[in-house]
Amino acid sequence: MGKIIVRILRVVLALLGLIGINIGLLLYLRRRINKTAKPYTASPQCSDGSDEDNKADQGIIKIQLNSEDKIVSLEEGLLAVRYDGDYRFDEFLRQGGASSDKELIRFLTRQLKMDTSDLQIETKGFGCSTIAVPGSEGEMFFGRNFDWYPCNALIVEAHPRTDYASISTVNMDFIHVGTRLKSLFMSDDMVSRTALFLPLDGMNEIGLCVSVNMIQDQTTIQQHSGKPDITTTTAVRLLLDKAANVEEAVDLLSRYDLHASLNFMIHFAISDAEGNSVAVEYVNNEMIVTDTPVLTNFYLEKAKYGIGTSQSMHRYRLLMDVLSSKQTMTACQVRDTLNSVSKHNYHDGETTEWSIVFDKTAKTATYYHKEKYQKGFKLSLDD
């Protein structure tokens, strides 16, 4: 009976291929077809739901991924994978990077031996909130909300051969496969190698954290100074792989011409284990750096300050008010602060698809999926 169901679903997938299907849906369907044992260890660290400030975070499940390049389901809509080895990012940089999503797709499909019509990158706008704060016991935390519509998220733990290891997050619904039948059956390795070039946030083993936050503006970022080219998501990969702190991250970005993916105006929140946190913004294609522990979805640069959404300014003020009242926080308090600015508070049709508490000192990332803040998935780069 099981084999018959698998065959039927494969036929359905093939028919969906005639009109195109996004990789997130493909992965979901594949997980439903093959519900094998999950190749990670999960151990609850706490049993009750207490939110007392002096207690460790509650309801946490520790996730230790195996280095088998297999994508696993943590829960519906939240996937994870560990990738060890060379994913050819240095080769991408050596050949000049990419000045557009099409050029990035051309590089990826060449590496994966696919046709360029097999991959597309597309999405609507998204909102975000980030906060950097010292911990009450000497830690350094970075909190991140990713606000969008319901999607499939993929956590990618990368262990390259020569660069820094990292944990990052990809919205798999941004990636679409085309009409060719072979696209519907991309291997986990192919999906992982594609996702490695498309992170929206992350932390590396030195404790550097990066987040992409969108700004609602008519302009975009298209630098043309003759330097090598990077797109929004490959800029995040560049920093996670090669920057140890904010100073190195800003220097690295200055060596490349940035081209905004999908022509969205964005800015980066960058924070390190030394306690430095900045916003990197682009005005008239000029990079501007502003010291700040909080970033949402409007400009902080003086000439364009406030351009963005009114809701993002409200979230910004709430986060700054929290910081003014609390010089330090526990991991629980960072989580609860993210909850206070998550999308269920605004009733605008979007959801906070994932929230992350990065502990830059312990090198851990705790994920809360779809605003379920009573349950977290914790990954560690020290495992």
mmCIF file of N, CA, C and O in Angstrom, residues 25 28 35 51 69 74 102 118 126 128 139 198 217 230 259 272 296 321 346 355 363:
data_model
loop_
_atom_site.group_PDB
_atom_site.id
_atom_site.type_symbol
_atom_site.label_atom_id
_atom_site.label_comp_id
_atom_site.label_asym_id
_atom_site.label_seq_id
_atom_site.Cartn_x
_atom_site.Cartn_y
_atom_site.Cartn_z
ATOM 1 N N LEU A 25 7.483 23.549 -0.900
ATOM 2 C CA LEU A 25 6.387 22.595 -1.026
ATOM 3 C C LEU A 25 6.900 21.226 -1.419
ATOM 4 O O LEU A 25 6.431 20.198 -0.916
ATOM 5 N N TYR A 28 8.241 19.556 1.602
ATOM 6 C CA TYR A 28 7.153 19.128 2.479
ATOM 7 C C TYR A 28 6.514 17.827 1.977
ATOM 8 O O TYR A 28 6.281 16.887 2.739
ATOM 9 N N LYS A 35 8.412 9.211 5.822
ATOM 10 C CA LYS A 35 8.508 9.639 7.211
ATOM 11 C C LYS A 35 9.410 8.663 7.973
ATOM 12 O O LYS A 35 8.971 7.857 8.780
ATOM 13 N N ASP A 51 8.481 31.042 33.095
ATOM 14 C CA ASP A 51 9.188 32.130 32.431
ATOM 15 C C ASP A 51 9.963 32.981 33.434
ATOM 16 O O ASP A 51 10.275 34.137 33.166
ATOM 17 N N ASP A 69 24.231 15.008 5.150
ATOM 18 C CA ASP A 69 23.643 15.794 4.072
ATOM 19 C C ASP A 69 22.184 15.444 3.817
ATOM 20 O O ASP A 69 21.684 15.567 2.706
ATOM 21 N N LEU A 74 11.996 19.024 11.659
ATOM 22 C CA LEU A 74 11.894 19.224 13.103
ATOM 23 C C LEU A 74 10.430 19.274 13.516
ATOM 24 O O LEU A 74 10.046 18.763 14.560
ATOM 25 N N LYS A 102 19.756 36.377 -11.342
ATOM 26 C CA LYS A 102 19.928 35.531 -12.529
ATOM 27 C C LYS A 102 21.357 35.022 -12.639
ATOM 28 O O LYS A 102 21.586 33.858 -12.977
ATOM 29 N N ASP A 118 15.486 25.935 -14.453
ATOM 30 C CA ASP A 118 15.006 25.082 -13.368
ATOM 31 C C ASP A 118 14.901 25.796 -12.035
ATOM 32 O O ASP A 118 14.263 25.287 -11.119
ATOM 33 N N PHE A 126 9.136 41.438 3.111
ATOM 34 C CA PHE A 126 9.087 40.823 4.424
ATOM 35 C C PHE A 126 9.543 41.829 5.475
ATOM 36 O O PHE A 126 10.211 42.812 5.175
ATOM 37 N N CYS A 128 11.078 42.454 9.665
ATOM 38 C CA CYS A 128 11.959 41.808 10.634
ATOM 39 C C CYS A 128 12.209 42.745 11.803
ATOM 40 O O CYS A 128 12.070 43.960 11.693
ATOM 41 N N GLU A 139 26.887 36.632 28.950
ATOM 42 C CA GLU A 139 26.661 36.231 27.563
ATOM 43 C C GLU A 139 26.451 37.473 26.690
ATOM 44 O O GLU A 139 26.277 38.580 27.173
ATOM 45 N N LEU A 198 21.666 31.317 -0.029
ATOM 46 C CA LEU A 198 20.463 32.142 0.124
ATOM 47 C C LEU A 198 20.067 32.400 1.580
ATOM 48 O O LEU A 198 18.882 32.476 1.906
ATOM 49 N N ASP A 217 10.866 51.088 0.358
ATOM 50 C CA ASP A 217 11.353 52.296 -0.308
ATOM 51 C C ASP A 217 11.324 52.054 -1.812
ATOM 52 O O ASP A 217 11.391 50.909 -2.272
ATOM 53 N N ILE A 230 28.272 41.031 -5.315
ATOM 54 C CA ILE A 230 27.534 40.118 -4.449
ATOM 55 C C ILE A 230 26.072 40.567 -4.397
ATOM 56 O O ILE A 230 25.770 41.741 -4.590
ATOM 57 N N HIS A 259 24.373 44.221 -4.861
ATOM 58 C CA HIS A 259 23.207 44.305 -5.734
ATOM 59 C C HIS A 259 22.043 43.652 -5.000
ATOM 60 O O HIS A 259 22.078 42.449 -4.713
ATOM 61 N N ASP A 272 28.466 41.333 16.967
ATOM 62 C CA ASP A 272 29.529 40.364 17.258
ATOM 63 C C ASP A 272 29.601 40.013 18.735
ATOM 64 O O ASP A 272 28.914 40.601 19.584
ATOM 65 N N THR A 296 14.808 47.484 12.701
ATOM 66 C CA THR A 296 13.546 46.937 12.204
ATOM 67 C C THR A 296 13.488 47.161 10.692
ATOM 68 O O THR A 296 14.302 46.601 9.974
ATOM 69 N N ASP A 321 12.727 50.722 24.232
ATOM 70 C CA ASP A 321 12.209 50.917 25.591
ATOM 71 C C ASP A 321 12.614 49.761 26.498
ATOM 72 O O ASP A 321 12.945 49.961 27.675
ATOM 73 N N TYR A 346 -0.074 42.521 15.783
ATOM 74 C CA TYR A 346 -0.448 43.565 14.824
ATOM 75 C C TYR A 346 -1.595 43.164 13.892
ATOM 76 O O TYR A 346 -2.176 44.042 13.250
ATOM 77 N N SER A 355 11.593 32.982 15.067
ATOM 78 C CA SER A 355 12.331 33.844 15.983
ATOM 79 C C SER A 355 13.557 33.066 16.424
ATOM 80 O O SER A 355 13.480 31.852 16.637
ATOM 81 N N LYS A 363 27.676 30.090 21.432
ATOM 82 C CA LYS A 363 27.584 29.669 20.016
ATOM 83 C C LYS A 363 26.383 28.748 19.781
ATOM 84 O O LYS A 363 26.481 27.714 19.130
#
